[in-house]
Tab-separated table of C-alpha atoms in Angstrom:
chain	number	residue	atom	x	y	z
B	1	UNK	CA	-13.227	14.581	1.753
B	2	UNK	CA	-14.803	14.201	5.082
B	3	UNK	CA	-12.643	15.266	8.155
B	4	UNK	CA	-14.341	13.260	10.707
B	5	UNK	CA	-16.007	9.576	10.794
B	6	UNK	CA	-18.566	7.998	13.223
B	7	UNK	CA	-17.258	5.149	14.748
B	8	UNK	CA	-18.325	1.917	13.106
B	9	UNK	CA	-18.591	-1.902	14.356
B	10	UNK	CA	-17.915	-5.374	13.414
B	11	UNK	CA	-21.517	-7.714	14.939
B	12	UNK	CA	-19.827	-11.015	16.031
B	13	UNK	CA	-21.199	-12.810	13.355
B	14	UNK	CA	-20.430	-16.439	15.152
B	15	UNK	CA	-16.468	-16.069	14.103
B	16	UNK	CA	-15.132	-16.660	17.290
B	17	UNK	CA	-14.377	-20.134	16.750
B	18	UNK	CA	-12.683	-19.488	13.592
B	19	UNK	CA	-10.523	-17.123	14.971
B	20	UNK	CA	-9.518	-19.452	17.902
B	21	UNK	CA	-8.669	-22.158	15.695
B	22	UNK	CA	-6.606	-19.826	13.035
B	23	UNK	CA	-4.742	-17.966	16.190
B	24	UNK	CA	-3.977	-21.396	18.182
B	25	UNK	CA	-2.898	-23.009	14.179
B	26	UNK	CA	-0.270	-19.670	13.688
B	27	UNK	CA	0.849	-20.019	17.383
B	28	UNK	CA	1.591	-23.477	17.014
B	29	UNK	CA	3.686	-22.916	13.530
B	30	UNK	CA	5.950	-20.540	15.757
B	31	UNK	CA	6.329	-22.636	18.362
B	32	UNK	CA	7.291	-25.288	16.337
B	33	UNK	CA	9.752	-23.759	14.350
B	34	UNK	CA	11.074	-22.149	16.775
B	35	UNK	CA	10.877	-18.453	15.072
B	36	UNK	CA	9.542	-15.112	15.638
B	37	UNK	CA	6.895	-12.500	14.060
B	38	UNK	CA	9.660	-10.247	13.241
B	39	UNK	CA	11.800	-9.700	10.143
B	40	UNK	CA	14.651	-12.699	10.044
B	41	UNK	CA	18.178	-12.406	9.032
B	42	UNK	CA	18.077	-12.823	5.395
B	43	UNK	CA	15.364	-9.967	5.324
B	44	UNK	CA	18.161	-7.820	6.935
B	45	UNK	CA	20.467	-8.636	4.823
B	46	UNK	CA	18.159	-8.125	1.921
B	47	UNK	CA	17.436	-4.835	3.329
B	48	UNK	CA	21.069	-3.883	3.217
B	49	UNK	CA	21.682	-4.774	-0.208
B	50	UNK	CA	18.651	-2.964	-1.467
B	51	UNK	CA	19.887	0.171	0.550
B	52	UNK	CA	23.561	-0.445	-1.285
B	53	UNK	CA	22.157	-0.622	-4.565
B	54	UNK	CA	20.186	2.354	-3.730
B	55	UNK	CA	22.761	4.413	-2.782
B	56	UNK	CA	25.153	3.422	-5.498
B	57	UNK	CA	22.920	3.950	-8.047
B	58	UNK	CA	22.494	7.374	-6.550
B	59	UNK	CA	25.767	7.786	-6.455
B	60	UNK	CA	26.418	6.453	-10.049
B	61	UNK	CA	23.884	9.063	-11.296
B	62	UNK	CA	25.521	12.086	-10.455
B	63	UNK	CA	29.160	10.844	-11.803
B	64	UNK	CA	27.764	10.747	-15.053
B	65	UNK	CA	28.723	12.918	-18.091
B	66	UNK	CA	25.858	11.778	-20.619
B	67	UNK	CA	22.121	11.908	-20.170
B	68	UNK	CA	21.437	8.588	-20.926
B	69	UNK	CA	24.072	7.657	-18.347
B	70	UNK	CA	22.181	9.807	-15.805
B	71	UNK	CA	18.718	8.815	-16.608
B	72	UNK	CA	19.568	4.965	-16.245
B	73	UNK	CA	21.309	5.467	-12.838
B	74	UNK	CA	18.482	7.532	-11.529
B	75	UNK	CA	15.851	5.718	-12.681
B	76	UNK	CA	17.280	2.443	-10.534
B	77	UNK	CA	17.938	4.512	-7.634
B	78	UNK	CA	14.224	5.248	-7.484
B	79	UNK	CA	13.705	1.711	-8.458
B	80	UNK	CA	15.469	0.125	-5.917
B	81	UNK	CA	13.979	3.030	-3.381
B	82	UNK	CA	10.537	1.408	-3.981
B	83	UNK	CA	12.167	-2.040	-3.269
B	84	UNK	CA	12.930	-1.084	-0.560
B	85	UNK	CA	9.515	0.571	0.614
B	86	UNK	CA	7.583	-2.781	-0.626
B	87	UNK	CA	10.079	-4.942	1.378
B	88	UNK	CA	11.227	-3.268	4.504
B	89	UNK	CA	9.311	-0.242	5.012
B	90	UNK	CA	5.051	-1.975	4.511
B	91	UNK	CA	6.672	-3.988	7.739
B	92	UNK	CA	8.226	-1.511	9.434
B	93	UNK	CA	4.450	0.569	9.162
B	94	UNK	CA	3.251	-2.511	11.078
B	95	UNK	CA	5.926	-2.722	13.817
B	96	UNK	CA	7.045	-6.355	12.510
B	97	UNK	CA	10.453	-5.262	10.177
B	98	UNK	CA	12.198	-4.464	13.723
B	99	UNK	CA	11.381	-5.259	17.669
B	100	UNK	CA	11.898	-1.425	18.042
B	101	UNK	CA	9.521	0.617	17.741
B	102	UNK	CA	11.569	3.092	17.617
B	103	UNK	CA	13.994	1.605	15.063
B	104	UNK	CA	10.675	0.951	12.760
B	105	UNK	CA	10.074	4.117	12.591
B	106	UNK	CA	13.460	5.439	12.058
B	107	UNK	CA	13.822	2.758	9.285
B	108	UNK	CA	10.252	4.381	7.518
B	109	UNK	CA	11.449	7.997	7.874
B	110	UNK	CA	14.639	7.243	5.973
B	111	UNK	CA	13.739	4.975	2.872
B	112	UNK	CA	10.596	6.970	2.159
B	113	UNK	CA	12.542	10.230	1.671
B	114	UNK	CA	13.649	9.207	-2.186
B	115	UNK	CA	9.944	9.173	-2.647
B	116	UNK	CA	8.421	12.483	-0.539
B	117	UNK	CA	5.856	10.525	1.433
B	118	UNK	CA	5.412	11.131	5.218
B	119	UNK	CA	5.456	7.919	6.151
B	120	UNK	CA	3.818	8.738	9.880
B	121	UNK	CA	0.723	9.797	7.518
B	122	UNK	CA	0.680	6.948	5.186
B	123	UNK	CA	1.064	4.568	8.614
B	124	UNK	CA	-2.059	5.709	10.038
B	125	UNK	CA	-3.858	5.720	6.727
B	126	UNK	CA	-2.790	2.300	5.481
B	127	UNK	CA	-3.168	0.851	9.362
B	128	UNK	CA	-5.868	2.506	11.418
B	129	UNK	CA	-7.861	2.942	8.397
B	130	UNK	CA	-7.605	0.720	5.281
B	131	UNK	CA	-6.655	-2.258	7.313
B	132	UNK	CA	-9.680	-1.552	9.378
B	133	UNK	CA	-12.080	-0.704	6.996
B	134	UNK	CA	-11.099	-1.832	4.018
B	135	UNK	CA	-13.955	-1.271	1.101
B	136	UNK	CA	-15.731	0.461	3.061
B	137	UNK	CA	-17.023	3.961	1.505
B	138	UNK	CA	-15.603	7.544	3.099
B	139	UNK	CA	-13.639	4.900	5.830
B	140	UNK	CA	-11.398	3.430	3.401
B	141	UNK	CA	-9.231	6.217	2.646
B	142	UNK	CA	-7.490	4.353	-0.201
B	143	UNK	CA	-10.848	3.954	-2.599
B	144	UNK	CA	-11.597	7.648	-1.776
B	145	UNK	CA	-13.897	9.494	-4.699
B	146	UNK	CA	-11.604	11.651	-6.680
B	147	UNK	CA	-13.316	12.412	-9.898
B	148	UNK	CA	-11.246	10.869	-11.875
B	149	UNK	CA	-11.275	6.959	-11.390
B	150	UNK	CA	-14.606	5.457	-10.159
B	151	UNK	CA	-13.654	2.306	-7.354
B	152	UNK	CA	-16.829	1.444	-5.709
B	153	UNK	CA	-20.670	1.291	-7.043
B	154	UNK	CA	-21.252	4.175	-4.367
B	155	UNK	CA	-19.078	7.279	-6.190
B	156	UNK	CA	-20.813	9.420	-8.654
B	157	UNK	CA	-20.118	8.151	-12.480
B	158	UNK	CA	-18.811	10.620	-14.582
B	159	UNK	CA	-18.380	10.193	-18.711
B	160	UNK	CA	-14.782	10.033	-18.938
B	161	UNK	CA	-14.870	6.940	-16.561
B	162	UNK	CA	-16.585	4.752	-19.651
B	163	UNK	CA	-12.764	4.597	-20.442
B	164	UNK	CA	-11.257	4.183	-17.177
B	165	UNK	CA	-9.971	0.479	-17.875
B	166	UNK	CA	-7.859	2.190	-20.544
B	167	UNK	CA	-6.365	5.046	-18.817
B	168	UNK	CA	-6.172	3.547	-15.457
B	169	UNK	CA	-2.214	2.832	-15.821
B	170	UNK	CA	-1.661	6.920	-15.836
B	171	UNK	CA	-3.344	7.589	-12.808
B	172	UNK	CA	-1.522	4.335	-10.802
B	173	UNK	CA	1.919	6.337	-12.512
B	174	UNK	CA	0.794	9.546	-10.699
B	175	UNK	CA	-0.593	8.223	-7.432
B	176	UNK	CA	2.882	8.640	-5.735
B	177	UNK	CA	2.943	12.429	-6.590
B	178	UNK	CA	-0.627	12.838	-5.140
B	179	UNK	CA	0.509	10.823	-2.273
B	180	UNK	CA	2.837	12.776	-1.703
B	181	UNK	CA	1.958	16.358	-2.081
B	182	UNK	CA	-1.893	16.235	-2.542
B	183	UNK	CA	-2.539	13.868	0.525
B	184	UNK	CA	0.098	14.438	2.563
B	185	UNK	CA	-0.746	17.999	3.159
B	186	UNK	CA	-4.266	17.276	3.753
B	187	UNK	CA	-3.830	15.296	6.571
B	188	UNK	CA	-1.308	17.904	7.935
B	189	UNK	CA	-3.573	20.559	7.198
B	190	UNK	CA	-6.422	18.485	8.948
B	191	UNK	CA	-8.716	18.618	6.289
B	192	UNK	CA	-8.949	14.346	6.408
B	193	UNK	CA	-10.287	12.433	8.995
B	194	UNK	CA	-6.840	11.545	10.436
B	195	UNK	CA	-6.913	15.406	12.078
B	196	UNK	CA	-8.604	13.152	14.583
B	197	UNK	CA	-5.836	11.039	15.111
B	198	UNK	CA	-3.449	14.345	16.112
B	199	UNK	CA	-0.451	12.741	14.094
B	200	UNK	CA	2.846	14.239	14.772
B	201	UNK	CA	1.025	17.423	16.277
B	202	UNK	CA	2.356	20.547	17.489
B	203	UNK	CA	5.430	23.237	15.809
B	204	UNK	CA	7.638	19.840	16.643
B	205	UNK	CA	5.485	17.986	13.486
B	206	UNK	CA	5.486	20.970	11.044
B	207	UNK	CA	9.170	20.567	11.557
B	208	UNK	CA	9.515	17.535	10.737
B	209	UNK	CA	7.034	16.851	8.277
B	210	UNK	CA	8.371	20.432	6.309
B	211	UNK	CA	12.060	19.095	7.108
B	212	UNK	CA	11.270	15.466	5.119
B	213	UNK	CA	9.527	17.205	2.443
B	214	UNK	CA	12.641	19.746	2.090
B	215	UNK	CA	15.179	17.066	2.171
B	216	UNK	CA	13.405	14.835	-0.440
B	217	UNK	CA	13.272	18.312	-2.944
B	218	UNK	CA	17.477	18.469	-2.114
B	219	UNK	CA	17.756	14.768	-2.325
B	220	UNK	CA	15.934	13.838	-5.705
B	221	UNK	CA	16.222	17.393	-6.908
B	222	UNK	CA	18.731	19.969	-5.810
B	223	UNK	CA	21.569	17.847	-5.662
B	224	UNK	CA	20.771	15.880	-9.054
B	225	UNK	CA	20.482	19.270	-11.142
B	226	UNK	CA	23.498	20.918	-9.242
B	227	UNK	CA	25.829	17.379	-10.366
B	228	UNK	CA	24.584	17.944	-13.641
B	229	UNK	CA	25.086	21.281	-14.352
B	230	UNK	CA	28.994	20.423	-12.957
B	231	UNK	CA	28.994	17.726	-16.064
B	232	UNK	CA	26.681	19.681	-18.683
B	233	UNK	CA	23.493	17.529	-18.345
B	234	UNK	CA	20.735	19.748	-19.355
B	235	UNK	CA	18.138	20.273	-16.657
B	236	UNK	CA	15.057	19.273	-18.637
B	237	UNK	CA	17.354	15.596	-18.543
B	238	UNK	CA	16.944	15.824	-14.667
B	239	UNK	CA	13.151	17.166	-14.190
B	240	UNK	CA	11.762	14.226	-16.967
B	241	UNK	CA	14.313	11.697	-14.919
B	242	UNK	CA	13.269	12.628	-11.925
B	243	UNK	CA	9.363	12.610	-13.328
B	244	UNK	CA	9.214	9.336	-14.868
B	245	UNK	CA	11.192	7.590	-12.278
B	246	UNK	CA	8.653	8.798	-9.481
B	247	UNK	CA	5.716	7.275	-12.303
B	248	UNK	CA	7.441	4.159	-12.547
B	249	UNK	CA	8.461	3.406	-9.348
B	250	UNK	CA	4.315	4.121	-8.870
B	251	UNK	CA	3.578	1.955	-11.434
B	252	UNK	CA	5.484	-0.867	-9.611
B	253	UNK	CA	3.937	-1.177	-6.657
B	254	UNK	CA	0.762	-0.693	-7.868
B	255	UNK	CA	1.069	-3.682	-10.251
B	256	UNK	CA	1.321	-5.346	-7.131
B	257	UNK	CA	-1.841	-4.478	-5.351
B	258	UNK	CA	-3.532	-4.697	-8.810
B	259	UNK	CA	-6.683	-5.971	-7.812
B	260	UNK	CA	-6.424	-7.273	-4.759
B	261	UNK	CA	-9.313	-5.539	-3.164
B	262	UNK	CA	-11.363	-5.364	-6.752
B	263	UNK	CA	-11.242	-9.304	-7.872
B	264	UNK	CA	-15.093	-10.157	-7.364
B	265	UNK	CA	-14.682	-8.593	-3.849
B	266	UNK	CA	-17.707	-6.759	-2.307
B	267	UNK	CA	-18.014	-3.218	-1.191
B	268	UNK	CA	-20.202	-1.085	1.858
B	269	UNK	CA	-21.885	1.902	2.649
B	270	UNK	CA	-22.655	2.109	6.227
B	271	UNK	CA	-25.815	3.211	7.377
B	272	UNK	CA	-26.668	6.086	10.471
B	273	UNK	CA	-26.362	3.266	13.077
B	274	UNK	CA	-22.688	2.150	11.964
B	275	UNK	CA	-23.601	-1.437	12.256
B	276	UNK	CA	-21.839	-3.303	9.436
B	277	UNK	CA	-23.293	-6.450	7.941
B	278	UNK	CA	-20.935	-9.321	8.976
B	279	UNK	CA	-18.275	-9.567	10.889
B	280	UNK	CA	-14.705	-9.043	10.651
B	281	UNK	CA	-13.259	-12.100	9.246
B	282	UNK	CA	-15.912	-12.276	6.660
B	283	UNK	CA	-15.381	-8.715	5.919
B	284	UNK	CA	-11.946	-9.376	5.194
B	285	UNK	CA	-12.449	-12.489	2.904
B	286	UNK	CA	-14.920	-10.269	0.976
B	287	UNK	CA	-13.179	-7.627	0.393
B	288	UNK	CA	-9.445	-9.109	-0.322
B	289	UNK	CA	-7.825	-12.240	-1.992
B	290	UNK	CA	-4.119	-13.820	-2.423
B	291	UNK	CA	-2.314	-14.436	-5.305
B	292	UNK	CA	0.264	-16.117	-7.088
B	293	UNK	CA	3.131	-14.881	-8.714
B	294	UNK	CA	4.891	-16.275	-12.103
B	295	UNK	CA	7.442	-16.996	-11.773
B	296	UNK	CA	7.520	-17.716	-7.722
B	297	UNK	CA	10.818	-16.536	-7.336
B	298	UNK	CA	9.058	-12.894	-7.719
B	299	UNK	CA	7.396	-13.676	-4.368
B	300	UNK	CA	10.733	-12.649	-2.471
B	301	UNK	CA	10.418	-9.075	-3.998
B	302	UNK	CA	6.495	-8.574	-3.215
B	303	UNK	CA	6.897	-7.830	0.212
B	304	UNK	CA	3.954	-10.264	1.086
B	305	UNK	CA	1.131	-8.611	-0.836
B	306	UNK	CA	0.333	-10.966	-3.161
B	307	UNK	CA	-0.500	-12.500	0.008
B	308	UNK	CA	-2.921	-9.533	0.369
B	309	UNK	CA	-5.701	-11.545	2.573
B	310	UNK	CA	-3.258	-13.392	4.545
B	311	UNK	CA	-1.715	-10.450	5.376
B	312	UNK	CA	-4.909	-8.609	6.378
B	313	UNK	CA	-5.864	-11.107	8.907
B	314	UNK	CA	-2.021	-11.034	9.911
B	315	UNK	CA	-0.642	-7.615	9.593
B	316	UNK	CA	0.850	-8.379	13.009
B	317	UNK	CA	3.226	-11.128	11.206
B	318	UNK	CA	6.402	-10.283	9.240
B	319	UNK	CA	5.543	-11.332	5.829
B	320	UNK	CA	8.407	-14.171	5.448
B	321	UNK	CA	5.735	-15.880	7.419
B	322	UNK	CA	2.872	-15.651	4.829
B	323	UNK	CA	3.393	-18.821	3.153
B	324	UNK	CA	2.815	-21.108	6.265
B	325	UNK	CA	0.109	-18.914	7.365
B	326	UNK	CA	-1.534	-18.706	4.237
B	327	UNK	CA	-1.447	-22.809	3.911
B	328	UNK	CA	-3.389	-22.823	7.328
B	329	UNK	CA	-5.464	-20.458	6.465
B	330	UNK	CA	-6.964	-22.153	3.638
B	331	UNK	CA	-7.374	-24.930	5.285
B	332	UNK	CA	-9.108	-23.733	8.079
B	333	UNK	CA	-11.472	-21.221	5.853
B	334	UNK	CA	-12.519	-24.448	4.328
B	335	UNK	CA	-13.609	-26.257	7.672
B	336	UNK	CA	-15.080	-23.244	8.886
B	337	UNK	CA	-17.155	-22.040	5.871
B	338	UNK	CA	-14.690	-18.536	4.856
B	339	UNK	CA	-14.122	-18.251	1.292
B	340	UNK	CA	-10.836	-17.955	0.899
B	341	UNK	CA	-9.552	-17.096	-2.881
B	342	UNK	CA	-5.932	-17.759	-3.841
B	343	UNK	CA	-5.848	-17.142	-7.572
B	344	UNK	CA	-3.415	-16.315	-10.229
B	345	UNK	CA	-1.833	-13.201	-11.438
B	346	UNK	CA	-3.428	-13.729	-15.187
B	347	UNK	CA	-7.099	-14.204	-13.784
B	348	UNK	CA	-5.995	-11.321	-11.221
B	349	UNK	CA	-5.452	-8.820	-14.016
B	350	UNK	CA	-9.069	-10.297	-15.978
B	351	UNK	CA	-10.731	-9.460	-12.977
B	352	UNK	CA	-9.517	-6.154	-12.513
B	353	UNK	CA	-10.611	-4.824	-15.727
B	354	UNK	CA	-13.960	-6.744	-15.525
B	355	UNK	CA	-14.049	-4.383	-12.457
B	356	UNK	CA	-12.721	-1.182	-13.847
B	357	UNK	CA	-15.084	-1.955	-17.267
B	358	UNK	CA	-17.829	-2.540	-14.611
B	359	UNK	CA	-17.262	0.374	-12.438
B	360	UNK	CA	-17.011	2.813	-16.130
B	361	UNK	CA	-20.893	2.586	-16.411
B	362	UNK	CA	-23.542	4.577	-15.367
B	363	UNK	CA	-25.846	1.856	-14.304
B	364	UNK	CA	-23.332	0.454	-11.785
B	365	UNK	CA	-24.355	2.772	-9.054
B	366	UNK	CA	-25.176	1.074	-5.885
């Protein structure tokens, strides 16, 4: 894990026109309707009844008497916690949930406490870094080489991976716990390359990165196994609750990003003069791709990325917005010469494990 990056550029790559016409075509869709980048008033109001179920079932779960009882109630309130991350919070990162900065961020620090990520940290790595160099090797801090799962034709194969399209599901279940306590503290600890970035520095941060983690272990822990002890819920109930909800509520959103930046898309290693080969748009339409959910009334519980593409050339935009956006985008990738993929979620899922059954041999190394 490196803990500092050259800088790296985008060549123009004769885009400029594209990106004229695709700003003035968004532009004009505001104007017209009238409307704003930010979150609207039914994605408030969403927001609030996520955060009601959330706390009820929270609630619910330590009122109950039998494990089964207990497990059920906890396992939605972790559900619903993810919800709420995927539909509020993946806004809020981006400064488009609220007007307020500072309400943004308030908004991230409380509905990522049910899950124990910093969400300051996972800003600046989802943001500054996968957003900006997405599939790019060491840059992309999301496809970074762990041993285990092989993501790009530049990581070192290993035997075990000849399998990975089979055990790929357990390591999406645990990539909230690593998140959260294998990550987290190694950008605190400034052993990744956001040290650079001097994220919540100083004895003010270790406060309050120590404080979140503390109140996540009383929130999902202490209190659970304290309210079941009062009703004679064995703690092994609570530990494998509180274990498989985290996994599923990983599972979940990963499900969602399945494939998005794997479907045919391309991968880089960047040579000594940081000079990638095309430029940014093109980058972005190689490396990413839409999709459609079945049935469409999923789409208002995706939080936009199945609209992964559009919402990497408009991370700036709220993602109630994606639809029209992704409508002009197509069109305007078509007059322009970007290939711009909108596919299903079937063919999504076939082209992920043509990837992962790719990326499992030795001979795929770049």
């Amino acid at each position: 894990m490196a803990d500092s990056l050259p800088p790296l550029r985008y060549p123009p790559d004769g885009e400029q026109a594209f990106h004229q016409a695709l700003q003035r075509a968004a532009h004009q869709y505001l104007s017209a309707s009238k409307d704003h980048r930010f979150a609207g008033r039914g994605d408030w109001l969403k927001a609030g009844v996520l955060l009601i179920l959330c706390v009820s079932c929270y609630g619910l779960s330590l009122l109950q008497f039998s494990s089964g009882g207990f497990v059920l109630c906890y396992l939605l309130f972790m559900l619903m916690a993810m919800l709420l991350n995927i539909v509020v919070n993946h806004d809020a990162s981006h400064g488009v949930f609220s007007r307020s900065p500072r309400v943004n961020r308030l908004i991230s620090r409380l509905v990522t406490l049910p899950l124990g990520l910093d969400p300051d940290y996972w800003r600046v790595r989802h943001v500054h870094f996968h957003h900006v160099y997405a599939n790019i090797e060491h840059y992309d801090l999301d496809t970074e080489e762990n041993g285990f799962f092989r993501q790009t034709p530049y990581q070192r194969w290993r035997p075990w991976m000849r399998w990975q399209h089979l055990y790929w599901p357990l390591v999406a279940a645990l990539s909230l716990p690593y998140l959260a306590w294998v990550f987290d503290w190694a950008d605190r600890c400034g052993k990744t390359p956001l040290a650079e970035r001097r994220v919540m520095p100083g004895v003010r941060g270790w406060l309050l990165f120590c404080g979140s983690k503390v109140l996540h272990l009383l929130l999902v822990l202490a209190v659970p196994l304290w309210a079941a002890e009062q009703n004679g819920i064995a703690m092994s109930v609570v530990l494998g609750a509180w274990l498989c909800s985290q996994m599923v509520a990983s599972l979940l959103v990963v499900f969602l990003l399945l494939g998005t930046h794997w479907a045919e898309a391309e991968f880089f290693e960047v040579g000594p003069d940081g000079k990638l080969p095309q430029g940014w748009y093109r980058h972005n339409f190689a490396t990413a791709c839409d999709w459609q959910p079945s049935p469409a009334w999923i789409g208002h519980f995706t939080g936009g990325l199945n609209m992964h593409l559009t919402h990497h050339l408009f991370p700036g935009w709220h993602h109630r917005h994606y639809p029209a956006l992704a409508e002009r985008l197509a069109r305007l990738a078509s007059e322009h010469g970007m290939n711009y993929r909108c596919i299903s979620y079937r063919e999504l899922l076939r082209r992920q494990q043509t990837f992962l059954r790719r990326m499992g041999q030795p001979e795929e190394v770049a």
